[in-house]
mmCIF file of C-alpha atoms in Angstrom:
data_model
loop_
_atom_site.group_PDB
_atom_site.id
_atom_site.type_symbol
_atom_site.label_atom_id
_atom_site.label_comp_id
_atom_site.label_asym_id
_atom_site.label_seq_id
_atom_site.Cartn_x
_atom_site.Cartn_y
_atom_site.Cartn_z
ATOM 1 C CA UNK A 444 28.362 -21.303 36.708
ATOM 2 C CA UNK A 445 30.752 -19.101 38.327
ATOM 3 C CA UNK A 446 33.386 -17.867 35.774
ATOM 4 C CA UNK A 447 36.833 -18.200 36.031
ATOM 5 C CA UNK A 448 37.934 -14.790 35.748
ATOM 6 C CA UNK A 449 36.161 -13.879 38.972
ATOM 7 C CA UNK A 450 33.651 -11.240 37.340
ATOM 8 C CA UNK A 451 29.857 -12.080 38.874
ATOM 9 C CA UNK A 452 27.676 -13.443 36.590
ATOM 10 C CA UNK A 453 24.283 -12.298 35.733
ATOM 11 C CA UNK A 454 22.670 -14.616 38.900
ATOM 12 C CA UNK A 455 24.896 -12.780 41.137
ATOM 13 C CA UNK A 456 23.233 -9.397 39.875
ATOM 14 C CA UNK A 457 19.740 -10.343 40.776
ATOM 15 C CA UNK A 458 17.140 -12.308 39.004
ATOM 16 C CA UNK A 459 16.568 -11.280 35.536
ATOM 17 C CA UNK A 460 19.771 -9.209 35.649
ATOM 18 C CA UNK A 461 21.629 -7.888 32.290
ATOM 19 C CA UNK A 462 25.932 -7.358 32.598
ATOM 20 C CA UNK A 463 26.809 -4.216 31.642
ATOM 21 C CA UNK A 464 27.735 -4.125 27.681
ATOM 22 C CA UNK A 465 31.409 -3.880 27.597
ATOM 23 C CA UNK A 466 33.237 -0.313 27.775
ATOM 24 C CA UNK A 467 30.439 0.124 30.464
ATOM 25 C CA UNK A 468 31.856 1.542 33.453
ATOM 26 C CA UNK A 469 29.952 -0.056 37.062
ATOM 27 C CA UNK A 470 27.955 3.042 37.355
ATOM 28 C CA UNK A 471 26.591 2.379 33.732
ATOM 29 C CA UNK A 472 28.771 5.039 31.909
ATOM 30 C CA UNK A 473 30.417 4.255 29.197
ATOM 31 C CA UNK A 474 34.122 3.655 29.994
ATOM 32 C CA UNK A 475 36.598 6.167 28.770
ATOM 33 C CA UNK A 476 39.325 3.857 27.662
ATOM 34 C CA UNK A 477 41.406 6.050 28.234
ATOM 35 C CA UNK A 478 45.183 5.597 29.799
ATOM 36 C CA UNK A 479 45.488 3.059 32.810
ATOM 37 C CA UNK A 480 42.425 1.096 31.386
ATOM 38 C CA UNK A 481 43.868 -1.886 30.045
ATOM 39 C CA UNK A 482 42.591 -3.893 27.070
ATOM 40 C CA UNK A 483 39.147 -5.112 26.732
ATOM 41 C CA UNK A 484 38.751 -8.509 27.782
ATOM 42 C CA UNK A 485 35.556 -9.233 26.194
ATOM 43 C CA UNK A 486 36.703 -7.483 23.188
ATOM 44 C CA UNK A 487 39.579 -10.178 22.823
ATOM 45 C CA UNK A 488 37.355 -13.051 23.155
ATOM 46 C CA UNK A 489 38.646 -13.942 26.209
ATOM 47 C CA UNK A 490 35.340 -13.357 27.584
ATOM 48 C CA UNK A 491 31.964 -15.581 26.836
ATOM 49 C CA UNK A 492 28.911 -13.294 25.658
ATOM 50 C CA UNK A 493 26.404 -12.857 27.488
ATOM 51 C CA UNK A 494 23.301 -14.926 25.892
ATOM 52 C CA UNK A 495 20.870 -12.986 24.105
ATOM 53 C CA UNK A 496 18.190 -15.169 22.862
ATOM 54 C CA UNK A 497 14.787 -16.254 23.563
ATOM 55 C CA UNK A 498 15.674 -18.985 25.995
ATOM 56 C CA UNK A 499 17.976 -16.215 28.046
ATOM 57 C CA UNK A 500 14.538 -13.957 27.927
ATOM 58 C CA UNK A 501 12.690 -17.227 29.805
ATOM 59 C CA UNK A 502 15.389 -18.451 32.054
ATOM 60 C CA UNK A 503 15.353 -14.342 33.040
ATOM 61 C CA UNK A 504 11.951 -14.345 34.032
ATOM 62 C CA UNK A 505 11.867 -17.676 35.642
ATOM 63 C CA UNK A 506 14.379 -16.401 38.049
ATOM 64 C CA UNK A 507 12.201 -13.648 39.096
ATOM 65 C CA UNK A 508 9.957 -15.315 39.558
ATOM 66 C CA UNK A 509 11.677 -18.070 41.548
ATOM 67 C CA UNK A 510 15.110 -16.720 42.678
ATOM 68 C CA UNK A 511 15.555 -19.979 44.649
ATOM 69 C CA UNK A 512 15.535 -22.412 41.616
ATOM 70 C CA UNK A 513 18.019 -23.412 40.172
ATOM 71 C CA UNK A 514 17.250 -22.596 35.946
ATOM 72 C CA UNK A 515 20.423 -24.136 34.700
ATOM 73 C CA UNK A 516 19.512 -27.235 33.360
ATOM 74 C CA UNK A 517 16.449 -24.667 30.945
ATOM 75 C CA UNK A 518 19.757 -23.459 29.516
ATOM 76 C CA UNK A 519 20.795 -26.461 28.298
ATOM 77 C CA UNK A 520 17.440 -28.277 27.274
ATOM 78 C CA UNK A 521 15.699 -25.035 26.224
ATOM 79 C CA UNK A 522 18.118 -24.495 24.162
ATOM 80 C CA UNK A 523 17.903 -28.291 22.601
ATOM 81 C CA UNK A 524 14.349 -28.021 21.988
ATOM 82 C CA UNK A 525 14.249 -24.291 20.239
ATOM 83 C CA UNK A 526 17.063 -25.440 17.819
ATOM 84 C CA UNK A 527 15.783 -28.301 17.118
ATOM 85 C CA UNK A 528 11.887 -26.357 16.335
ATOM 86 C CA UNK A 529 14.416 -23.984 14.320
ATOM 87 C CA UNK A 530 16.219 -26.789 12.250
ATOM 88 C CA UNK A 531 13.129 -28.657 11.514
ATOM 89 C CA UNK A 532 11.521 -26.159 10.035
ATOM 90 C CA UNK A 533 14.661 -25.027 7.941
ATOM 91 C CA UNK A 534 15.459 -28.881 7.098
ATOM 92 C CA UNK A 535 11.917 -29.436 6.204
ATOM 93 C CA UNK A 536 12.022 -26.851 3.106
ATOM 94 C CA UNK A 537 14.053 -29.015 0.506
ATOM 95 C CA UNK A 538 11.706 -32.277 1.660
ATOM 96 C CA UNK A 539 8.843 -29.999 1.168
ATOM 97 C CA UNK A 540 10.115 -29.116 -2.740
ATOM 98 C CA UNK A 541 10.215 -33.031 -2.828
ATOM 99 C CA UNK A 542 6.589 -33.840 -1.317
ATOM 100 C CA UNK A 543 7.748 -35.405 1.555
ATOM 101 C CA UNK A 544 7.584 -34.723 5.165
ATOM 102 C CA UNK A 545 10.311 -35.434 7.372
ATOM 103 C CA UNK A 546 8.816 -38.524 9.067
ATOM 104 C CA UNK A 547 8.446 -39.647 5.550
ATOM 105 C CA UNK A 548 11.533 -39.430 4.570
ATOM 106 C CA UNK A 549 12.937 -40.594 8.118
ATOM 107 C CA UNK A 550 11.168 -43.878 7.095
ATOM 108 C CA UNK A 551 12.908 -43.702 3.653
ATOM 109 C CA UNK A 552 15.965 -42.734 4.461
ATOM 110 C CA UNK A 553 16.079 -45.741 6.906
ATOM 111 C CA UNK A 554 15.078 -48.107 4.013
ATOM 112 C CA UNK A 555 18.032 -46.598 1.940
ATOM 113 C CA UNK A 556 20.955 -46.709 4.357
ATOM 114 C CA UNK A 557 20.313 -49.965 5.759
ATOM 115 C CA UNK A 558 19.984 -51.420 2.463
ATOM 116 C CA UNK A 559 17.861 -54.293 3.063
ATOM 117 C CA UNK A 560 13.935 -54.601 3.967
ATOM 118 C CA UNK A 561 12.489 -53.877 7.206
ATOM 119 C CA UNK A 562 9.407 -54.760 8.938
ATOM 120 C CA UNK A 563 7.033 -51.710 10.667
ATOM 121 C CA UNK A 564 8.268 -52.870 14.315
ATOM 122 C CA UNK A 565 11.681 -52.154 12.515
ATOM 123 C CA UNK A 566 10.509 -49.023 10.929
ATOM 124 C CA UNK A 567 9.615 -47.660 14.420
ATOM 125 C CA UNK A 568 12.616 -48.631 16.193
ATOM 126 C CA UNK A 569 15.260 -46.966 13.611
ATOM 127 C CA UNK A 570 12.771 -43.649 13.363
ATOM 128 C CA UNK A 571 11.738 -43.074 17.088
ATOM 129 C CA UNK A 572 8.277 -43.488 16.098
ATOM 130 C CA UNK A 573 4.835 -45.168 17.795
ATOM 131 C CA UNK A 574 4.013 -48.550 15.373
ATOM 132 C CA UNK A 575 0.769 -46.885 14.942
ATOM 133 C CA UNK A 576 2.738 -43.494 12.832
ATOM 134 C CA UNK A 577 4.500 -45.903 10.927
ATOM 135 C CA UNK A 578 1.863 -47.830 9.938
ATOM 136 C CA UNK A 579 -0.151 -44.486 8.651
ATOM 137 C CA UNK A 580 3.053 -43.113 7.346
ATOM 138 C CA UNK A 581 4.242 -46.442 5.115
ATOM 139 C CA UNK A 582 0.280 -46.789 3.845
ATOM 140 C CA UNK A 583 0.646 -43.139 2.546
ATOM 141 C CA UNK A 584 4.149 -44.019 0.779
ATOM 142 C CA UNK A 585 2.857 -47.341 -0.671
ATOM 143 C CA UNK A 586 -0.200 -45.277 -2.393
ATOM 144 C CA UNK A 587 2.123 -43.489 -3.960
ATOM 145 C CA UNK A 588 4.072 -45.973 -5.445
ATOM 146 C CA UNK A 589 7.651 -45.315 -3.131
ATOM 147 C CA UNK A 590 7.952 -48.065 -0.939
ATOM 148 C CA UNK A 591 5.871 -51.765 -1.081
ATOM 149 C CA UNK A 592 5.194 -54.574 1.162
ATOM 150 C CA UNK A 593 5.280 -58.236 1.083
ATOM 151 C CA UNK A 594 3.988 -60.609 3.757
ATOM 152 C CA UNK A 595 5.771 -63.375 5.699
ATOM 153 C CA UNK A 596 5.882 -66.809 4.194
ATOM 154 C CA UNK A 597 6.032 -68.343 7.789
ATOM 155 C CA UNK A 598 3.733 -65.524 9.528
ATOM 156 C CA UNK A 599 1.001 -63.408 7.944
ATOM 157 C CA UNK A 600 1.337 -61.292 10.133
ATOM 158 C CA UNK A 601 4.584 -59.574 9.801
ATOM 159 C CA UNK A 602 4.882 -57.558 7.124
ATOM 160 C CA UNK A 603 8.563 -56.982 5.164
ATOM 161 C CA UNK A 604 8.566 -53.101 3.817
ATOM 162 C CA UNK A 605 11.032 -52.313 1.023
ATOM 163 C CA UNK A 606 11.718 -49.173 -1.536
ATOM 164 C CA UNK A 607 10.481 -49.057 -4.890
ATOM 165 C CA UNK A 608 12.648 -47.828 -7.659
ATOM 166 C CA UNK A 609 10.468 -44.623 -7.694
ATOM 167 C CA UNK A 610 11.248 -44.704 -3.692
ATOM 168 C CA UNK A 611 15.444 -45.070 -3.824
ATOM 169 C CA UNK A 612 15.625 -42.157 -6.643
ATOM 170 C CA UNK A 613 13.671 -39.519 -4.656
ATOM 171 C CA UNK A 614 16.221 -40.450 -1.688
ATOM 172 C CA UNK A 615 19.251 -40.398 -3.619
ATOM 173 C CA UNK A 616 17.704 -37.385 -5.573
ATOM 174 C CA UNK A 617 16.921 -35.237 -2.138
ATOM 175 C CA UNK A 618 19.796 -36.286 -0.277
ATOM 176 C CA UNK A 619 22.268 -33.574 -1.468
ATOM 177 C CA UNK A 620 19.928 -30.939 -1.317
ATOM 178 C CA UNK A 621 19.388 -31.749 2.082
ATOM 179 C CA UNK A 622 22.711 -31.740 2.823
ATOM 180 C CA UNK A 623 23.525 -28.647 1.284
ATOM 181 C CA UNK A 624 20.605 -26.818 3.266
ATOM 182 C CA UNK A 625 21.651 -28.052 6.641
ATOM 183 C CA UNK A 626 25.254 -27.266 5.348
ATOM 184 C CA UNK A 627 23.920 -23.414 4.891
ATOM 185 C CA UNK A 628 21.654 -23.697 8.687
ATOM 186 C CA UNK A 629 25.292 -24.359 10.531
ATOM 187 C CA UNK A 630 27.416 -21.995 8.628
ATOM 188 C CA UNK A 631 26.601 -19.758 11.514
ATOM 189 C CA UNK A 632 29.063 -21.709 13.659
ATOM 190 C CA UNK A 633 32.843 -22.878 12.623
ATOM 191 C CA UNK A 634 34.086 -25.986 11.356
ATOM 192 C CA UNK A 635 35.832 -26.038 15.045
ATOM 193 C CA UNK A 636 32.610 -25.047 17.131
ATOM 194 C CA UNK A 637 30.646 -27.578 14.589
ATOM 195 C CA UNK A 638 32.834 -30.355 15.836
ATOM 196 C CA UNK A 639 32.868 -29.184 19.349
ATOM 197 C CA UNK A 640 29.190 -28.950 19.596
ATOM 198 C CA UNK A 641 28.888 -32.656 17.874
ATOM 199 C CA UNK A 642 30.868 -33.965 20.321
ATOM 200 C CA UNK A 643 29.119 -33.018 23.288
ATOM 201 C CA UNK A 644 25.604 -33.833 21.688
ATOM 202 C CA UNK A 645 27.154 -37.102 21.037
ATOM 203 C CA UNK A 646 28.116 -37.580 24.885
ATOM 204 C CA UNK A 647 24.946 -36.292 26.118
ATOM 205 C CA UNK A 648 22.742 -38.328 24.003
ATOM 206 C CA UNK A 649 24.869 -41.862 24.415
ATOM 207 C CA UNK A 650 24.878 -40.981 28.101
ATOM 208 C CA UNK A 651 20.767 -40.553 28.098
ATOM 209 C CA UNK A 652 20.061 -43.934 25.997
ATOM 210 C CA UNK A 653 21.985 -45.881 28.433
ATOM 211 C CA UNK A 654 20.799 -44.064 31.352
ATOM 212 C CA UNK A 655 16.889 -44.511 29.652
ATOM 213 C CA UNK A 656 17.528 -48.462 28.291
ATOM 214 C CA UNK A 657 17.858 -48.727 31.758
ATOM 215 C CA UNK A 658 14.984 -47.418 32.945
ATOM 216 C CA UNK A 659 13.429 -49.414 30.877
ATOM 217 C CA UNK A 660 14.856 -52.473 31.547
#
């Protein structure tokens, strides 16, 4: 993306390229700042950084190795994907204090907020998971006394799936703590960039689930 103060970007540099840090005169010594200079752009936010993470360390090499490609879209995605590896792992430690994985408690959580049973196919559909995960997943949480199942008067073969006691206290008893944590994991941004970056995950992700029900249609 070209930016709109006219400086070239680190494509225009050459594949792999680093800007200058700023106070870096073009012949990569440090600026004097001295009269005439003129305040630091960068310095007054005015400027994006420049990424420095492991996704701007791939996108890097990918452009040396092909300068004709266009990387752009690995900025965005990669990006998706490492956070979310990130905030798995740090949203997994609280359900790992309570025994529980995260598809567990996906399947538990779902029970709770919708309030009412749910079949497996139902199960599957509110957690993004394959019927055959579910079905693995809700055996494991029936041994252990959290959720339990009932079968259809009219059809044996549905199944209804609904919390236990034991199962709605270890939700209600997590939840905070899981809150709190993931509270902690985006302290890094501001209440501001928080609600900035929900709002464009929330256009990019309504945009892909109509553009994939329809697909699948």
């Amino acid at each position: 993306m070209t930016p709109t103060n006219g400086r070239p970007t680190a494509e225009d540099a050459g594949p792999g390229a680093r800007p200058a840090p700023a106070g870096t005169a073009p012949n990569g010594r440090p600026g004097t700042g001295g009269a005439g200079a003129g305040p630091d752009p960068a310095r007054e936010g005015r400027v994006p950084a420049v990424p420095d993470d492991t996704v701007a360390a791939v996108v890097g090499q990918w452009r040396a190795v092909h300068p004709e490609l266009n990387t752009g879209p690995m900025e965005v995605i990669g990006r998706i994907n490492r956070c979310a590896a990130l905030l798995q792992q740090a949203e997994d430690a609280p359900l790992r204090r309570a025994g529980l994985s995260r598809a567990e408690f996906d399947l538990l959580g779902a029970l709770r907020r919708t309030g009412h049973e749910l079949t497996p196919g139902e199960l599957a559909r509110e957690t993004f998971s394959s019927g055959a995960a579910v079905t693995k997943r809700l055996k494991q949480l029936t041994e252990r006394g959290l959720v339990e199942r009932r079968g259809d008067t009219r059809d044996r073969r549905v199944a209804h799936v609904r919390l236990t006691d034991s199962g709605r206290d270890l939700v209600d008893g997590s939840l905070p703590e899981q809150l709190a944590y993931e509270t902690a994991v985006l302290s890094v941004l501001s209440a501001d960039g928080q609600t900035e970056l929900a709002a464009l995950l929330a256009d990019l992700l309504g945009r892909l689930e109509g553009r994939m029900g329809a697909l699948r249609a």
